[in-house]
């Protein structure tokens, strides 16, 4: 499979939904679980669309093509989100990317926009809990 499926140049910021896991503790593909008249993955994508993000899915599952979003294929499927992040960074040219997991259905357009704004000046911004945001000034290993 090609690493990308339709991910092209855009003026919109890029949001990537991580959906390549095995969902072993959950027992079935979390991205496809029904949630509020859609699926978990579609609920997150809809929230991101309302904030004008370009959306891509990081996955190893062909079933996720049904959503119609560009796909960044996991080259080493089911090894975890850090391997997926490597594939995302290798295949995207954007200087900044919003990452979210496929099992975060409470992500709202306002929260996505707020997280994007909070990341200004940082290489990464982590939402630790409902009250704390941390900015990382460098992702370089020392």
PDB file of C-alpha atoms in Angstrom:
ATOM      1  CA  UNK A   1       0.000   0.000   0.000  1.00  0.00           C
ATOM      2  CA  UNK A   2       1.105   3.536  -0.653  1.00  0.00           C
ATOM      3  CA  UNK A   3       1.936   5.601   2.436  1.00  0.00           C
ATOM      4  CA  UNK A   4      -0.596   8.255   1.539  1.00  0.00           C
ATOM      5  CA  UNK A   5      -3.998   8.216  -0.092  1.00  0.00           C
ATOM      6  CA  UNK A   6      -4.965  11.679  -1.281  1.00  0.00           C
ATOM      7  CA  UNK A   7      -3.159  13.792   1.324  1.00  0.00           C
ATOM      8  CA  UNK A   8      -2.183  16.863  -0.615  1.00  0.00           C
ATOM      9  CA  UNK A   9      -1.089  20.426  -0.141  1.00  0.00           C
ATOM     10  CA  UNK A  10      -3.607  22.484   1.778  1.00  0.00           C
ATOM     11  CA  UNK A  11      -3.793  25.842   3.496  1.00  0.00           C
ATOM     12  CA  UNK A  12      -5.746  24.221   6.336  1.00  0.00           C
ATOM     13  CA  UNK A  13      -3.945  22.942   9.416  1.00  0.00           C
ATOM     14  CA  UNK A  14      -3.559  19.158   9.483  1.00  0.00           C
ATOM     15  CA  UNK A  15      -5.234  16.967  12.091  1.00  0.00           C
ATOM     16  CA  UNK A  16      -4.428  13.259  12.130  1.00  0.00           C
ATOM     17  CA  UNK A  17      -6.691  10.762  13.863  1.00  0.00           C
ATOM     18  CA  UNK A  18      -4.760   7.784  15.230  1.00  0.00           C
ATOM     19  CA  UNK A  19      -6.817   4.669  14.435  1.00  0.00           C
ATOM     20  CA  UNK A  20      -4.336   1.891  13.668  1.00  0.00           C
ATOM     21  CA  UNK A  21      -4.364   0.009  16.940  1.00  0.00           C
ATOM     22  CA  UNK A  22      -5.611  -3.499  17.572  1.00  0.00           C
ATOM     23  CA  UNK A  23      -8.143  -2.408  20.237  1.00  0.00           C
ATOM     24  CA  UNK A  24      -7.186  -5.564  22.125  1.00  0.00           C
ATOM     25  CA  UNK A  25      -8.515  -4.379  25.504  1.00  0.00           C
ATOM     26  CA  UNK A  26     -11.696  -3.106  23.868  1.00  0.00           C
ATOM     27  CA  UNK A  27     -12.305  -6.318  21.942  1.00  0.00           C
ATOM     28  CA  UNK A  28     -13.102  -4.779  18.531  1.00  0.00           C
ATOM     29  CA  UNK A  29     -12.070  -1.855  16.344  1.00  0.00           C
ATOM     30  CA  UNK A  30     -12.796   1.240  18.463  1.00  0.00           C
ATOM     31  CA  UNK A  31     -12.885   3.531  15.436  1.00  0.00           C
ATOM     32  CA  UNK A  32     -15.968   1.718  14.108  1.00  0.00           C
ATOM     33  CA  UNK A  33     -17.944   1.640  17.368  1.00  0.00           C
ATOM     34  CA  UNK A  34     -21.276   3.433  17.175  1.00  0.00           C
ATOM     35  CA  UNK A  35     -21.375   6.759  18.999  1.00  0.00           C
ATOM     36  CA  UNK A  36     -24.177   9.318  18.861  1.00  0.00           C
ATOM     37  CA  UNK A  37     -25.579   8.460  15.400  1.00  0.00           C
ATOM     38  CA  UNK A  38     -22.162   7.795  13.831  1.00  0.00           C
ATOM     39  CA  UNK A  39     -18.895   6.097  14.783  1.00  0.00           C
ATOM     40  CA  UNK A  40     -16.186   7.242  17.176  1.00  0.00           C
ATOM     41  CA  UNK A  41     -13.877   8.089  14.274  1.00  0.00           C
ATOM     42  CA  UNK A  42     -16.535  10.028  12.354  1.00  0.00           C
ATOM     43  CA  UNK A  43     -17.572  11.974  15.472  1.00  0.00           C
ATOM     44  CA  UNK A  44     -13.990  13.174  15.924  1.00  0.00           C
ATOM     45  CA  UNK A  45     -13.579  13.966  12.219  1.00  0.00           C
ATOM     46  CA  UNK A  46     -16.809  15.979  12.238  1.00  0.00           C
ATOM     47  CA  UNK A  47     -15.610  18.052  15.202  1.00  0.00           C
ATOM     48  CA  UNK A  48     -12.303  18.717  13.443  1.00  0.00           C
ATOM     49  CA  UNK A  49     -14.026  19.670  10.179  1.00  0.00           C
ATOM     50  CA  UNK A  50     -15.994  22.345  12.044  1.00  0.00           C
ATOM     51  CA  UNK A  51     -12.660  23.894  13.053  1.00  0.00           C
ATOM     52  CA  UNK A  52     -11.411  23.886   9.432  1.00  0.00           C
ATOM     53  CA  UNK A  53      -8.736  21.220   9.832  1.00  0.00           C
ATOM     54  CA  UNK A  54      -7.587  19.077   6.932  1.00  0.00           C
ATOM     55  CA  UNK A  55      -8.134  15.552   8.251  1.00  0.00           C
ATOM     56  CA  UNK A  56      -6.157  12.362   7.713  1.00  0.00           C
ATOM     57  CA  UNK A  57      -6.380   8.962   9.370  1.00  0.00           C
ATOM     58  CA  UNK A  58      -3.317   7.065  10.559  1.00  0.00           C
ATOM     59  CA  UNK A  59      -4.270   3.420  10.331  1.00  0.00           C
ATOM     60  CA  UNK A  60      -3.435  -0.104   9.288  1.00  0.00           C
ATOM     61  CA  UNK A  61      -7.076  -1.065   8.690  1.00  0.00           C
ATOM     62  CA  UNK A  62      -8.495  -1.049   5.140  1.00  0.00           C
ATOM     63  CA  UNK A  63     -11.986  -0.749   6.671  1.00  0.00           C
ATOM     64  CA  UNK A  64     -11.193   2.883   7.542  1.00  0.00           C
ATOM     65  CA  UNK A  65     -11.107   3.839   3.855  1.00  0.00           C
ATOM     66  CA  UNK A  66     -14.917   3.978   3.993  1.00  0.00           C
ATOM     67  CA  UNK A  67     -14.704   7.351   5.769  1.00  0.00           C
ATOM     68  CA  UNK A  68     -13.225   8.976   2.675  1.00  0.00           C
ATOM     69  CA  UNK A  69     -10.382  10.816   4.400  1.00  0.00           C
ATOM     70  CA  UNK A  70      -6.761  10.620   3.261  1.00  0.00           C
ATOM     71  CA  UNK A  71      -4.916   7.764   4.932  1.00  0.00           C
ATOM     72  CA  UNK A  72      -1.377   7.592   6.249  1.00  0.00           C
ATOM     73  CA  UNK A  73      -0.672   3.870   6.416  1.00  0.00           C
ATOM     74  CA  UNK A  74       1.114   2.383   9.403  1.00  0.00           C
ATOM     75  CA  UNK A  75       4.206   0.667   7.970  1.00  0.00           C
ATOM     76  CA  UNK A  76       4.612  -1.386  11.149  1.00  0.00           C
ATOM     77  CA  UNK A  77       1.003  -2.023  12.094  1.00  0.00           C
ATOM     78  CA  UNK A  78      -0.127  -2.639  15.627  1.00  0.00           C
ATOM     79  CA  UNK A  79       3.151  -1.573  17.271  1.00  0.00           C
ATOM     80  CA  UNK A  80       1.705   1.521  18.901  1.00  0.00           C
ATOM     81  CA  UNK A  81       1.243   5.234  18.402  1.00  0.00           C
ATOM     82  CA  UNK A  82       4.949   6.136  18.460  1.00  0.00           C
ATOM     83  CA  UNK A  83       5.555   4.029  15.344  1.00  0.00           C
ATOM     84  CA  UNK A  84       2.495   5.640  13.762  1.00  0.00           C
ATOM     85  CA  UNK A  85       3.852   9.085  14.660  1.00  0.00           C
ATOM     86  CA  UNK A  86       7.066   8.227  12.826  1.00  0.00           C
ATOM     87  CA  UNK A  87       5.068   7.343   9.696  1.00  0.00           C
ATOM     88  CA  UNK A  88       3.025  10.537  10.011  1.00  0.00           C
ATOM     89  CA  UNK A  89       6.094  12.752  10.344  1.00  0.00           C
ATOM     90  CA  UNK A  90       7.800  10.966   7.457  1.00  0.00           C
ATOM     91  CA  UNK A  91       4.835  11.487   5.138  1.00  0.00           C
ATOM     92  CA  UNK A  92       3.656  14.972   6.068  1.00  0.00           C
ATOM     93  CA  UNK A  93       5.358  18.252   5.304  1.00  0.00           C
ATOM     94  CA  UNK A  94       3.308  20.377   7.669  1.00  0.00           C
ATOM     95  CA  UNK A  95       5.345  22.174  10.347  1.00  0.00           C
ATOM     96  CA  UNK A  96       2.645  21.448  12.927  1.00  0.00           C
ATOM     97  CA  UNK A  97       0.081  18.649  13.253  1.00  0.00           C
ATOM     98  CA  UNK A  98      -2.775  18.102  15.679  1.00  0.00           C
ATOM     99  CA  UNK A  99      -2.906  14.450  16.754  1.00  0.00           C
ATOM    100  CA  UNK A 100      -5.877  12.836  18.411  1.00  0.00           C
ATOM    101  CA  UNK A 101      -6.849   9.254  19.121  1.00  0.00           C
ATOM    102  CA  UNK A 102      -9.919   7.637  17.592  1.00  0.00           C
ATOM    103  CA  UNK A 103     -11.408   7.084  21.049  1.00  0.00           C
ATOM    104  CA  UNK A 104     -11.751  10.725  22.106  1.00  0.00           C
ATOM    105  CA  UNK A 105     -15.370  11.457  21.138  1.00  0.00           C
ATOM    106  CA  UNK A 106     -15.652  14.399  23.539  1.00  0.00           C
ATOM    107  CA  UNK A 107     -13.200  16.399  21.430  1.00  0.00           C
ATOM    108  CA  UNK A 108     -15.141  19.506  20.443  1.00  0.00           C
ATOM    109  CA  UNK A 109     -14.371  22.080  17.756  1.00  0.00           C
ATOM    110  CA  UNK A 110     -13.631  24.584  20.528  1.00  0.00           C
ATOM    111  CA  UNK A 111     -11.199  22.255  22.308  1.00  0.00           C
ATOM    112  CA  UNK A 112      -9.401  21.387  19.050  1.00  0.00           C
ATOM    113  CA  UNK A 113      -9.013  25.086  18.225  1.00  0.00           C
ATOM    114  CA  UNK A 114      -7.873  25.869  21.755  1.00  0.00           C
ATOM    115  CA  UNK A 115      -5.249  23.098  21.685  1.00  0.00           C
ATOM    116  CA  UNK A 116      -4.009  24.376  18.320  1.00  0.00           C
ATOM    117  CA  UNK A 117      -3.694  27.888  19.733  1.00  0.00           C
ATOM    118  CA  UNK A 118      -1.949  26.680  22.901  1.00  0.00           C
ATOM    119  CA  UNK A 119       0.717  24.972  20.804  1.00  0.00           C
ATOM    120  CA  UNK A 120       2.069  28.266  19.457  1.00  0.00           C
ATOM    121  CA  UNK A 121       5.813  28.387  20.094  1.00  0.00           C
ATOM    122  CA  UNK A 122       6.102  24.720  21.086  1.00  0.00           C
ATOM    123  CA  UNK A 123       7.038  21.570  19.177  1.00  0.00           C
ATOM    124  CA  UNK A 124       4.284  19.672  20.993  1.00  0.00           C
ATOM    125  CA  UNK A 125       1.430  20.475  23.325  1.00  0.00           C
ATOM    126  CA  UNK A 126      -0.036  17.798  25.572  1.00  0.00           C
ATOM    127  CA  UNK A 127      -3.465  17.862  27.165  1.00  0.00           C
ATOM    128  CA  UNK A 128      -2.652  16.165  30.468  1.00  0.00           C
ATOM    129  CA  UNK A 129      -6.113  16.420  31.986  1.00  0.00           C
ATOM    130  CA  UNK A 130      -9.047  18.809  32.045  1.00  0.00           C
ATOM    131  CA  UNK A 131      -7.031  21.459  33.904  1.00  0.00           C
ATOM    132  CA  UNK A 132      -3.427  21.209  32.700  1.00  0.00           C
ATOM    133  CA  UNK A 133      -1.695  21.793  29.401  1.00  0.00           C
ATOM    134  CA  UNK A 134       2.058  21.320  28.971  1.00  0.00           C
ATOM    135  CA  UNK A 135       4.175  22.699  26.175  1.00  0.00           C
ATOM    136  CA  UNK A 136       7.335  20.919  25.076  1.00  0.00           C
ATOM    137  CA  UNK A 137       9.963  23.217  23.622  1.00  0.00           C
ATOM    138  CA  UNK A 138      11.966  20.483  21.902  1.00  0.00           C
ATOM    139  CA  UNK A 139      11.432  16.928  20.736  1.00  0.00           C
ATOM    140  CA  UNK A 140      15.126  16.340  20.103  1.00  0.00           C
ATOM    141  CA  UNK A 141      16.580  13.319  21.893  1.00  0.00           C
ATOM    142  CA  UNK A 142      19.710  14.097  23.853  1.00  0.00           C
TER     143      UNK A 142
END
